[in-house]
Structure formats: C-alpha cells, structure tokens
Amino acid sequence: MDLKFFALRSRAVLGAVSALVLAISMAPTNAEPLFNVTVTSNGTTTETSFTNAVDFIDQTTTSEGLTGLNPAYTISSIATVMGDFRGVDYSLTYPDRGSTLIFEIPDLDISQTFSEATREASEDALDDYLVTNQDNILTRLGEFLVRTTATDPVAGNPASLQANMISSDFGLGSGFGGNGSVKVNDDNTVEETSGGIPGLAARLGRFSVDGNDGTVIELPLSYVKPLADPRWAVVLEMPLTYVDIGGSQSYSASLGGGLRVPVLDNWSLTPSVRVGGVGSDDFGAFAFMYSGSVTSSFRFTAMGLDFNLGNMLSYISTTGSPNDGEKSPDYDLQNTVTRNGLSASGRTNWRLFDQPTTWEASIVNTQIFGDDIYIDNFTDFAISLGTVQSRNGLTWDAARLGITYTIGNHGFKKVNVNFGYKF
C-alpha cells in the first residue's frame, strides 16, 4: 500500500469515527441520576440527586454533609435520611436528639444501631462498619446490584465489563463483524510469512432499560499475527470502554489473547484468556475480572453466500477489588457463558478505496449461567458493509461499517454503530 493511499484511507477513517462520535454525543437523553436522597428534619424535607457515589456517601452519612443538604438539620436534630444508591434503598435514622444512629438496608435484611458517646462518633462507627465489610455487607451489596439492576458497570447488563469481555472473546475467535481473525484463501498458499495485521475500531452505542438511558463508547485495538501456515495465528485484542448513565461515568479495559488452531481448512478453534478491570468513583464500583474461553468458527458456502457458524464456551470471574478498604461494593461473581451465532455474507458491486466490498448480516445470542445477574440472556442483530483486502494468501476485512441492535430480558434495548479498520 503506497503512502498516498494509506493517507487517504486514514483520513476517511478518522472522518467516519469523528462523525459517529458527534452523532452519539448529540443524541437526546432522558437519563436520571443514579443517586438520590431525601432528608427530613424539623418539619423540613429536601431532595437531592448526585452523579458521584463517593460524594453521595460522604455527604449523606455525616452530620456535616446533612447540614448542607437540609438547612433545618443540626447535630441534635431528630432526622430521617432516605437514600437510593443505584436502585438500592437504605435509611439513616436519628430517632432522638442524642447520639443514636440506625442504619438499615431492607433488601439485604440489614439493621444496625450505633450508640457511641457522640453523634459524630456513631457516624464514624458506621463508616468503619462499611469500610471493613462487616456482615459481608459490601459483597452482599455488589451481588444485589448485579442481580437486580441494569446499571452496574461490572456485570448484570450488556454494557458492563463482563459483557464486553464476553463479546470481545467471541469476536476474537469467530471473526464476526470483521473482528479478530483473518480468513485464509482457498488454496492456503503464501509466498512469504505475512506480517502482523493491526486494527482499530470504534463502537458507539445508546441503550435503555428500566427508565435509564446510557451511552457507550468502545475503542478496541487488535493485532493478528499469522504463522508460517496462515491458518494458524496469534490474535490479540484490547477494548477501551467508556459508559455514561445519568451523568455517572465509568471506564474499563481488558486485554485478551488467543491462538487460532485449524481443525479443518474451514474450521478453527481459538482458545483464549483475558483479564480486565473497571473503575469509577462516580458509580462507586471497582473490580478486576478474568476469563478463559474456547471459540469455534466453522465457515461454509451455500446458495452463493458465505456463512460462519460461531460458538463459544467461556468461564468468567471477578478476582477482588483494586479499591479494597473503601466504601464500594465488593463483587464475588463466577459465571459460565455460551455465545452462539450465525453470519451470512456476500459480495457487492460497490468498491471503496478501490477495494471490493462485502455485506454481512448476523445474529448472536448470549446466555450467562452461574451467579445471578439481572440481564443474563441477550441477542445481537447486526448488519455491516466493508472492504476486502488480500496479501500473501490472506484475506481480511480492511474497513467495515455496521449497526448492531441488541435486545435482552427485562426490556433491555441497545443500538451500536460500529466501525473497524485493519491496516
């Protein structure tokens, strides 16, 4: 590829990605804040919303913070604090003018009374109770969030780190949507060992569930290194993900690697491993995850079209929090996953960058077993158009633009615009 052609294509790629980012950012949103509190004291009731979990907890569990939320509150007030932490209701009650503080989470059957020498000391005792995970409260809270809500950044919904790692492993091994792997020409001949094929992509989406709207931006980086026999290849992928729900933002990343092993000329298996992490002060969520999977890709031709049958079995687990000792949910999740799909593709008469193009349509279903999560069954419907490039006996999708529509249980709906480019 000459430098002029590369520069032309690169400008087109950057223009397409910029247009997609602008389109997503301009889309309307009705998302409500995820953290809400009502404070009643001395006949006065106030309501306040937050987008940051750390600020929310710090301000709603101390007298100093409550004074800022309700001007009628004093350190000797009888008061009730009703909090909503991402869908989990809790209460703080000061039943008299003394130091007693009652903390309750009805959904977890938790009720604790703190009666220290002063009200401030009782609040410090509550803080210690949360930080040290007494009664396993943080672990129970994390499990409850992923089991009953669709907004947790760790698991429980198709915008979470868990779901992203699952879809990334599947794409890495199956090649759906132009991801992950390269296709070998029918004659399996190469004039020389091919160099590696780096790639970048942008996936920009909006989703809605249970009255919450969110925005997801993913930037997957990939690298495919075919071996001397190009049916064998080392495949690497690292998606970077940003999620915004109700003004609360989270960031996650994972790194996965696998080895594509040919079983037949048209059938390959890709065992892979992946590690990932998510962190967000806004959500008050921090977790590491790891996964191991085996993905099958079986390609065949029928009715003049190329088909790809993809199947994956995966195990994925959390492995502790990078933020131990803080007032954030602790996660203890172990899940087994199946992801199965079928794609069909065919050539078009249209050319882009002076390259032939193909269309592809696919349907992929994901089911998650093991520990309970809120959305454990979802299906992706995708269609895309892209260019085809060949070198040294290899054929791969050089540039691909598409749309994915995802539906899941509990009314989950998500639309993604996808753009991928391999050099």
CSV table of C-alpha atoms in Angstrom, one decimal:
chain,number,residue,atom,x,y,z
A,1,MET,CA,0.0,0.0,0.0
A,2,ASP,CA,1.5,3.3,-1.0
A,3,LEU,CA,1.7,6.3,1.4
A,4,LYS,CA,-0.8,8.4,-0.6
A,5,PHE,CA,-3.4,5.6,-0.5
A,6,PHE,CA,-2.7,5.0,3.2
A,7,ALA,CA,-3.1,8.7,4.0
A,8,LEU,CA,-6.4,8.9,2.0
A,9,ARG,CA,-7.8,5.9,3.8
A,10,SER,CA,-6.7,7.1,7.2
A,11,ARG,CA,-8.4,10.5,6.7
A,12,ALA,CA,-11.6,8.7,5.7
A,13,VAL,CA,-11.3,6.5,8.8
A,14,LEU,CA,-10.8,9.5,11.2
A,15,GLY,CA,-13.7,11.3,9.5
A,16,ALA,CA,-16.0,8.4,9.9
A,17,VAL,CA,-15.1,7.9,13.6
A,18,SER,CA,-15.5,11.6,14.3
A,19,ALA,CA,-18.9,11.7,12.6
A,20,LEU,CA,-20.0,8.7,14.7
A,21,VAL,CA,-18.8,10.3,18.0
A,22,LEU,CA,-20.7,13.5,17.1
A,23,ALA,CA,-23.9,11.7,16.3
A,24,ILE,CA,-23.8,9.8,19.6
A,25,SER,CA,-23.0,12.9,21.6
A,26,MET,CA,-25.9,14.8,20.1
A,27,ALA,CA,-28.4,12.1,20.7
A,28,PRO,CA,-31.1,13.1,23.2
A,29,THR,CA,-31.0,11.6,26.7
A,30,ASN,CA,-33.6,11.2,29.5
A,31,ALA,CA,-31.3,9.5,32.0
A,32,GLU,CA,-32.0,10.3,35.6
A,33,PRO,CA,-29.2,10.5,38.2
A,34,LEU,CA,-28.4,7.2,39.9
A,35,PHE,CA,-28.0,8.5,43.4
A,36,ASN,CA,-30.9,10.3,45.2
A,37,VAL,CA,-31.5,11.2,48.9
A,38,THR,CA,-34.4,12.7,50.8
A,39,VAL,CA,-33.6,14.3,54.2
A,40,THR,CA,-36.4,15.2,56.7
A,41,SER,CA,-35.6,17.2,59.8
A,42,ASN,CA,-37.5,19.6,62.0
A,43,GLY,CA,-40.5,19.6,59.6
A,44,THR,CA,-38.4,20.4,56.5
A,45,THR,CA,-37.9,17.8,53.7
A,46,THR,CA,-35.3,18.3,50.9
A,47,GLU,CA,-34.5,16.1,47.9
A,48,THR,CA,-31.0,16.0,46.2
A,49,SER,CA,-29.5,14.0,43.4
A,50,PHE,CA,-25.9,13.1,42.8
A,51,THR,CA,-23.8,11.7,39.9
A,52,ASN,CA,-20.9,10.7,42.1
A,53,ALA,CA,-21.1,7.8,44.6
A,54,VAL,CA,-18.2,9.0,46.7
A,55,ASP,CA,-19.7,12.4,47.2
A,56,PHE,CA,-23.1,10.8,47.8
A,57,ILE,CA,-22.0,8.5,50.6
A,58,ASP,CA,-19.7,11.1,52.2
A,59,GLN,CA,-22.5,13.8,52.3
A,60,THR,CA,-25.4,11.5,53.3
A,61,THR,CA,-23.8,9.7,56.2
A,62,THR,CA,-22.3,12.6,58.2
A,63,SER,CA,-23.9,15.4,60.1
A,64,GLU,CA,-21.7,17.9,58.3
A,65,GLY,CA,-22.9,16.7,55.0
A,66,LEU,CA,-26.6,16.6,56.1
A,67,THR,CA,-26.4,20.2,57.2
A,68,GLY,CA,-25.5,21.1,53.6
A,69,LEU,CA,-28.4,19.0,52.2
A,70,ASN,CA,-31.1,20.3,54.7
A,71,PRO,CA,-30.6,23.6,56.4
A,72,ALA,CA,-33.0,22.6,59.1
A,73,TYR,CA,-30.8,19.8,60.3
A,74,THR,CA,-28.5,20.2,63.3
A,75,ILE,CA,-26.3,17.8,65.2
A,76,SER,CA,-29.1,17.4,67.8
A,77,SER,CA,-32.0,17.1,65.3
A,78,ILE,CA,-34.4,14.2,65.1
A,79,ALA,CA,-34.0,13.3,61.4
A,80,THR,CA,-34.6,10.6,58.7
A,81,VAL,CA,-32.4,10.1,55.7
A,82,MET,CA,-33.8,8.0,52.8
A,83,GLY,CA,-31.1,7.1,50.2
A,84,ASP,CA,-31.2,5.5,46.8
A,85,PHE,CA,-27.8,4.0,45.8
A,86,ARG,CA,-28.2,2.9,42.2
A,87,GLY,CA,-31.5,1.3,42.9
A,88,VAL,CA,-30.7,0.0,46.5
A,89,ASP,CA,-32.8,1.8,49.1
A,90,TYR,CA,-31.3,2.4,52.6
A,91,SER,CA,-32.2,4.7,55.5
A,92,LEU,CA,-30.3,6.5,58.3
A,93,THR,CA,-32.5,7.4,61.3
A,94,TYR,CA,-31.6,9.7,64.2
A,95,PRO,CA,-34.5,8.7,66.5
A,96,ASP,CA,-33.8,11.3,69.2
A,97,ARG,CA,-31.7,14.3,69.9
A,98,GLY,CA,-28.9,12.1,71.2
A,99,SER,CA,-26.1,10.1,69.5
A,100,THR,CA,-28.0,7.1,68.4
A,101,LEU,CA,-27.9,6.3,64.6
A,102,ILE,CA,-29.9,3.4,63.0
A,103,PHE,CA,-28.7,2.2,59.6
A,104,GLU,CA,-31.0,-0.1,57.5
A,105,ILE,CA,-31.0,-1.8,54.1
A,106,PRO,CA,-34.3,-3.6,53.9
A,107,ASP,CA,-33.5,-5.6,50.8
A,108,LEU,CA,-30.4,-7.1,52.5
A,109,ASP,CA,-32.2,-7.5,55.9
A,110,ILE,CA,-29.5,-5.3,57.5
A,111,SER,CA,-30.3,-3.2,60.5
A,112,GLN,CA,-27.5,-1.8,62.7
A,113,THR,CA,-27.7,0.6,65.6
A,114,PHE,CA,-24.7,2.7,66.6
A,115,SER,CA,-24.8,4.5,70.0
A,116,GLU,CA,-21.4,6.0,70.7
A,117,ALA,CA,-20.6,8.9,73.1
A,118,THR,CA,-21.4,11.5,70.4
A,119,ARG,CA,-23.3,11.6,67.2
A,120,GLU,CA,-20.1,12.1,65.3
A,121,ALA,CA,-18.6,9.0,66.9
A,122,SER,CA,-21.7,7.0,65.9
A,123,GLU,CA,-21.2,8.2,62.3
A,124,ASP,CA,-17.5,7.2,62.5
A,125,ALA,CA,-18.7,3.7,63.7
A,126,LEU,CA,-21.0,3.4,60.6
A,127,ASP,CA,-18.1,4.4,58.4
A,128,ASP,CA,-15.9,1.7,60.0
A,129,TYR,CA,-18.7,-0.8,59.5
A,130,LEU,CA,-18.9,-0.1,55.8
A,131,VAL,CA,-15.1,0.1,55.2
A,132,THR,CA,-14.3,-3.2,56.9
A,133,ASN,CA,-17.2,-5.0,55.2
A,134,GLN,CA,-18.8,-6.2,58.4
A,135,ASP,CA,-21.6,-8.7,58.0
A,136,ASN,CA,-20.2,-9.1,54.5
A,137,ILE,CA,-22.3,-6.0,53.6
A,138,LEU,CA,-20.2,-4.8,50.6
A,139,THR,CA,-20.1,-8.3,49.0
A,140,ARG,CA,-23.9,-8.7,49.5
A,141,LEU,CA,-24.4,-5.2,48.1
A,142,GLY,CA,-22.3,-6.0,44.9
A,143,GLU,CA,-24.2,-9.2,44.4
A,144,PHE,CA,-27.6,-7.5,44.9
A,145,LEU,CA,-26.7,-4.7,42.4
A,146,VAL,CA,-25.8,-7.1,39.6
A,147,ARG,CA,-28.8,-9.3,40.3
A,148,THR,CA,-31.4,-6.6,40.4
A,149,THR,CA,-30.2,-3.5,38.5
A,150,ALA,CA,-29.2,-2.9,34.9
A,151,THR,CA,-26.7,-0.1,35.5
A,152,ASP,CA,-23.8,-1.7,37.2
A,153,PRO,CA,-20.5,-1.3,35.3
A,154,VAL,CA,-19.1,-4.6,36.5
A,155,ALA,CA,-21.8,-7.1,35.4
A,156,GLY,CA,-25.6,-7.6,35.0
A,157,ASN,CA,-26.1,-5.9,31.7
A,158,PRO,CA,-24.7,-5.8,28.1
A,159,ALA,CA,-22.9,-2.5,28.7
A,160,SER,CA,-20.9,-3.9,31.6
A,161,LEU,CA,-17.2,-5.1,31.7
A,162,GLN,CA,-18.4,-8.7,32.0
A,163,ALA,CA,-20.5,-8.5,28.8
A,164,ASN,CA,-17.7,-6.6,27.0
A,165,MET,CA,-15.2,-9.3,27.8
A,166,ILE,CA,-17.6,-12.0,26.6
A,167,SER,CA,-18.3,-10.3,23.2
A,168,SER,CA,-14.6,-9.5,22.8
A,169,ASP,CA,-13.6,-13.1,23.2
A,170,PHE,CA,-16.2,-14.2,20.8
A,171,GLY,CA,-15.2,-11.7,18.2
A,172,LEU,CA,-11.5,-12.5,18.6
A,173,GLY,CA,-12.2,-16.2,17.9
A,174,SER,CA,-15.0,-16.1,15.4
A,175,GLY,CA,-14.2,-13.1,13.3
A,176,PHE,CA,-17.9,-11.9,13.3
A,177,GLY,CA,-18.2,-8.3,12.0
A,178,GLY,CA,-14.6,-8.3,10.8
A,179,ASN,CA,-13.2,-8.7,14.3
A,180,GLY,CA,-10.3,-10.8,15.5
A,181,SER,CA,-9.1,-13.1,12.8
A,182,VAL,CA,-8.1,-13.2,9.1
A,183,LYS,CA,-9.6,-15.6,6.5
A,184,VAL,CA,-7.2,-17.8,4.5
A,185,ASN,CA,-7.6,-18.0,0.8
A,186,ASP,CA,-8.9,-21.3,-0.5
A,187,ASP,CA,-5.5,-22.5,-1.8
A,188,ASN,CA,-3.8,-21.9,1.5
A,189,THR,CA,-0.7,-20.7,-0.3
A,190,VAL,CA,1.7,-17.9,0.8
A,191,GLU,CA,4.7,-16.5,-0.9
A,192,GLU,CA,6.2,-15.4,2.4
A,193,THR,CA,5.3,-15.3,6.0
A,194,SER,CA,2.8,-12.4,6.4
A,195,GLY,CA,3.5,-9.6,8.8
A,196,GLY,CA,1.1,-8.8,11.6
A,197,ILE,CA,-2.2,-7.0,10.9
A,198,PRO,CA,-3.0,-4.3,13.4
A,199,GLY,CA,-6.5,-2.9,13.7
A,200,LEU,CA,-8.6,-0.3,15.4
A,201,ALA,CA,-12.3,0.2,15.8
A,202,ALA,CA,-15.0,2.4,17.3
A,203,ARG,CA,-18.3,1.1,18.7
A,204,LEU,CA,-20.6,3.9,19.7
A,205,GLY,CA,-24.0,3.0,21.3
A,206,ARG,CA,-27.0,4.1,23.2
A,207,PHE,CA,-29.1,1.8,25.4
A,208,SER,CA,-32.2,2.0,27.6
A,209,VAL,CA,-33.6,-0.2,30.3
A,210,ASP,CA,-35.8,0.3,33.3
A,211,GLY,CA,-36.1,4.0,32.6
A,212,ASN,CA,-32.4,4.5,32.4
A,213,ASP,CA,-30.6,5.7,29.2
A,214,GLY,CA,-26.9,5.3,28.7
A,215,THR,CA,-24.1,6.0,26.2
A,216,VAL,CA,-21.3,3.5,25.5
A,217,ILE,CA,-18.1,4.3,23.6
A,218,GLU,CA,-15.7,1.4,22.8
A,219,LEU,CA,-12.3,1.7,21.1
A,220,PRO,CA,-11.0,-1.8,20.5
A,221,LEU,CA,-7.4,-2.3,19.4
A,222,SER,CA,-6.4,-5.6,17.8
A,223,TYR,CA,-3.4,-7.4,16.3
A,224,VAL,CA,-3.4,-10.6,14.3
A,225,LYS,CA,-0.1,-12.4,13.6
A,226,PRO,CA,-0.4,-15.3,11.1
A,227,LEU,CA,2.1,-18.0,11.5
A,228,ALA,CA,4.0,-19.8,8.7
A,229,ASP,CA,0.8,-21.7,7.9
A,230,PRO,CA,-1.6,-18.8,7.9
A,231,ARG,CA,-4.5,-20.9,9.1
A,232,TRP,CA,-2.6,-20.7,12.5
A,233,ALA,CA,-2.5,-17.2,14.0
A,234,VAL,CA,-1.9,-15.4,17.3
A,235,VAL,CA,-4.7,-12.9,17.9
A,236,LEU,CA,-4.7,-10.1,20.5
A,237,GLU,CA,-7.4,-7.5,21.3
A,238,MET,CA,-7.7,-4.7,23.9
A,239,PRO,CA,-11.0,-2.8,24.0
A,240,LEU,CA,-11.2,0.5,26.0
A,241,THR,CA,-14.7,1.4,27.1
A,242,TYR,CA,-16.4,4.5,28.4
A,243,VAL,CA,-20.0,4.4,29.8
A,244,ASP,CA,-22.2,7.3,30.9
A,245,ILE,CA,-25.5,6.7,32.7
A,246,GLY,CA,-27.4,9.6,34.2
A,247,GLY,CA,-24.2,11.7,34.3
A,248,SER,CA,-22.2,9.0,36.1
A,249,GLN,CA,-19.2,7.8,34.2
A,250,SER,CA,-17.1,4.6,34.2
A,251,TYR,CA,-14.0,3.4,32.4
A,252,SER,CA,-12.9,-0.2,31.7
A,253,ALA,CA,-10.4,-2.1,29.7
A,254,SER,CA,-9.4,-5.7,29.0
A,255,LEU,CA,-6.6,-7.5,27.2
A,256,GLY,CA,-7.3,-10.8,25.6
A,257,GLY,CA,-5.1,-13.2,23.6
A,258,GLY,CA,-5.7,-16.4,21.8
A,259,LEU,CA,-4.2,-18.9,19.3
A,260,ARG,CA,-6.3,-19.8,16.3
A,261,VAL,CA,-5.9,-23.6,15.7
A,262,PRO,CA,-7.1,-25.1,12.4
A,263,VAL,CA,-9.2,-28.3,12.7
A,264,LEU,CA,-10.1,-28.3,9.0
A,265,ASP,CA,-9.4,-25.8,6.3
A,266,ASN,CA,-12.8,-24.2,7.1
A,267,TRP,CA,-13.0,-24.9,10.8
A,268,SER,CA,-10.8,-23.4,13.5
A,269,LEU,CA,-10.8,-23.4,17.3
A,270,THR,CA,-9.4,-20.4,19.3
A,271,PRO,CA,-8.7,-20.9,23.0
A,272,SER,CA,-8.1,-17.6,24.7
A,273,VAL,CA,-7.6,-15.9,28.0
A,274,ARG,CA,-8.5,-12.3,29.1
A,275,VAL,CA,-8.1,-10.0,32.0
A,276,GLY,CA,-9.9,-6.8,32.6
A,277,GLY,CA,-10.7,-4.1,35.1
A,278,VAL,CA,-13.3,-1.3,35.7
A,279,GLY,CA,-13.1,1.7,37.9
A,280,SER,CA,-15.4,4.5,38.7
A,281,ASP,CA,-15.7,7.0,41.6
A,282,ASP,CA,-19.0,8.1,40.0
A,283,PHE,CA,-20.5,4.6,40.3
A,284,GLY,CA,-18.6,3.6,43.4
A,285,ALA,CA,-17.5,0.4,41.6
A,286,PHE,CA,-14.1,-1.1,41.2
A,287,ALA,CA,-13.3,-4.7,40.1
A,288,PHE,CA,-10.9,-7.0,38.3
A,289,MET,CA,-12.2,-9.9,36.1
A,290,TYR,CA,-10.5,-12.7,34.2
A,291,SER,CA,-11.9,-15.2,31.7
A,292,GLY,CA,-11.0,-18.3,29.7
A,293,SER,CA,-12.8,-19.4,26.6
A,294,VAL,CA,-12.8,-21.6,23.5
A,295,THR,CA,-14.4,-20.3,20.4
A,296,SER,CA,-15.3,-22.3,17.3
A,297,SER,CA,-15.6,-20.8,13.8
A,298,PHE,CA,-17.0,-23.0,11.1
A,299,ARG,CA,-17.2,-21.5,7.6
A,300,PHE,CA,-19.2,-22.9,4.7
A,301,THR,CA,-20.8,-21.8,1.4
A,302,ALA,CA,-24.4,-22.3,0.4
A,303,MET,CA,-26.8,-20.6,-2.0
A,304,GLY,CA,-24.0,-18.4,-3.3
A,305,LEU,CA,-23.3,-16.9,0.2
A,306,ASP,CA,-20.5,-17.4,2.7
A,307,PHE,CA,-21.7,-18.5,6.2
A,308,ASN,CA,-19.9,-18.5,9.5
A,309,LEU,CA,-21.2,-20.5,12.5
A,310,GLY,CA,-19.6,-19.3,15.7
A,311,ASN,CA,-19.9,-21.0,19.1
A,312,MET,CA,-18.1,-20.1,22.4
A,313,LEU,CA,-18.0,-21.6,25.8
A,314,SER,CA,-16.4,-19.3,28.5
A,315,TYR,CA,-15.8,-19.1,32.2
A,316,ILE,CA,-15.5,-15.6,33.7
A,317,SER,CA,-14.9,-14.5,37.3
A,318,THR,CA,-14.2,-11.5,39.4
A,319,THR,CA,-10.9,-11.6,41.3
A,320,GLY,CA,-11.1,-8.9,44.0
A,321,SER,CA,-11.3,-5.2,44.0
A,322,PRO,CA,-8.5,-2.7,43.3
A,323,ASN,CA,-10.1,-0.4,45.8
A,324,ASP,CA,-10.2,-2.5,48.9
A,325,GLY,CA,-10.7,-0.6,52.1
A,326,GLU,CA,-13.2,1.9,50.5
A,327,LYS,CA,-17.0,2.1,50.8
A,328,SER,CA,-17.6,0.5,47.4
A,329,PRO,CA,-19.4,-2.8,46.6
A,330,ASP,CA,-17.3,-5.9,46.6
A,331,TYR,CA,-18.0,-8.4,43.8
A,332,ASP,CA,-17.8,-12.2,44.1
A,333,LEU,CA,-19.1,-13.5,40.7
A,334,GLN,CA,-18.4,-16.7,38.8
A,335,ASN,CA,-20.3,-17.4,35.6
A,336,THR,CA,-20.3,-19.8,32.7
A,337,VAL,CA,-21.2,-18.3,29.3
A,338,THR,CA,-22.4,-19.6,26.0
A,339,ARG,CA,-22.4,-17.3,22.9
A,340,ASN,CA,-23.6,-18.7,19.6
A,341,GLY,CA,-24.3,-17.1,16.3
A,342,LEU,CA,-24.6,-17.4,12.6
A,343,SER,CA,-23.5,-14.9,10.0
A,344,ALA,CA,-24.0,-14.7,6.2
A,345,SER,CA,-22.1,-12.5,3.8
A,346,GLY,CA,-21.9,-11.8,0.1
A,347,ARG,CA,-20.1,-9.6,-2.4
A,348,THR,CA,-21.5,-6.3,-3.7
A,349,ASN,CA,-20.7,-4.4,-6.9
A,350,TRP,CA,-19.7,-1.3,-5.0
A,351,ARG,CA,-16.0,-0.5,-4.4
A,352,LEU,CA,-14.5,1.6,-1.6
A,353,PHE,CA,-10.8,2.7,-1.6
A,354,ASP,CA,-10.7,0.9,-4.9
A,355,GLN,CA,-11.3,-2.4,-3.0
A,356,PRO,CA,-14.2,-4.9,-3.5
A,357,THR,CA,-16.8,-4.8,-0.7
A,358,THR,CA,-19.0,-7.3,1.0
A,359,TRP,CA,-22.1,-7.2,3.2
A,360,GLU,CA,-22.6,-9.3,6.3
A,361,ALA,CA,-25.6,-10.0,8.5
A,362,SER,CA,-25.5,-11.9,11.7
A,363,ILE,CA,-27.5,-12.9,14.8
A,364,VAL,CA,-25.7,-13.9,18.0
A,365,ASN,CA,-27.2,-15.0,21.3
A,366,THR,CA,-25.5,-14.8,24.7
A,367,GLN,CA,-26.6,-16.8,27.8
A,368,ILE,CA,-25.0,-16.4,31.2
A,369,PHE,CA,-25.2,-19.1,33.9
A,370,GLY,CA,-24.0,-19.4,37.5
A,371,ASP,CA,-24.3,-16.4,39.9
A,372,ASP,CA,-27.5,-14.5,39.2
A,373,ILE,CA,-27.2,-11.3,37.1
A,374,TYR,CA,-30.0,-9.0,36.0
A,375,ILE,CA,-29.8,-9.4,32.2
A,376,ASP,CA,-28.5,-13.0,31.6
A,377,ASN,CA,-29.9,-13.5,28.1
A,378,PHE,CA,-29.4,-11.1,25.2
A,379,THR,CA,-29.3,-11.2,21.4
A,380,ASP,CA,-27.4,-9.1,18.9
A,381,PHE,CA,-28.7,-8.5,15.4
A,382,ALA,CA,-26.0,-6.9,13.1
A,383,ILE,CA,-25.5,-5.8,9.6
A,384,SER,CA,-22.4,-4.3,8.1
A,385,LEU,CA,-20.6,-3.3,4.9
A,386,GLY,CA,-16.9,-3.4,4.4
A,387,THR,CA,-13.9,-3.7,2.1
A,388,VAL,CA,-11.9,-6.9,1.5
A,389,GLN,CA,-8.1,-6.8,1.2
A,390,SER,CA,-5.7,-9.6,0.3
A,391,ARG,CA,-1.9,-10.1,0.8
A,392,ASN,CA,0.4,-13.1,0.8
A,393,GLY,CA,-2.5,-15.5,0.5
A,394,LEU,CA,-4.6,-13.9,3.3
A,395,THR,CA,-7.9,-12.2,3.0
A,396,TRP,CA,-9.4,-9.9,5.7
A,397,ASP,CA,-11.9,-7.1,6.2
A,398,ALA,CA,-9.9,-3.9,5.9
A,399,ALA,CA,-12.7,-1.4,6.8
A,400,ARG,CA,-16.2,-2.2,8.0
A,401,LEU,CA,-19.1,-0.1,9.0
A,402,GLY,CA,-22.2,-1.5,10.6
A,403,ILE,CA,-25.1,-1.3,13.0
A,404,THR,CA,-25.9,-3.7,15.9
A,405,TYR,CA,-29.3,-3.9,17.6
A,406,THR,CA,-29.3,-5.7,21.0
A,407,ILE,CA,-32.3,-6.9,22.9
A,408,GLY,CA,-32.3,-8.6,26.3
A,409,ASN,CA,-34.5,-9.7,29.1
A,410,HIS,CA,-36.1,-7.0,31.4
A,411,GLY,CA,-36.7,-4.9,28.2
A,412,PHE,CA,-33.1,-4.1,27.5
A,413,LYS,CA,-32.5,-2.3,24.2
A,414,LYS,CA,-29.3,-1.1,22.7
A,415,VAL,CA,-28.2,0.3,19.3
A,416,ASN,CA,-24.5,0.3,18.4
A,417,VAL,CA,-22.8,1.9,15.4
A,418,ASN,CA,-19.6,0.0,14.6
A,419,PHE,CA,-16.6,1.0,12.6
A,420,GLY,CA,-13.5,-1.2,12.2
A,421,TYR,CA,-10.2,-0.7,10.3
A,422,LYS,CA,-7.3,-3.1,9.8
A,423,PHE,CA,-4.1,-1.8,8.2
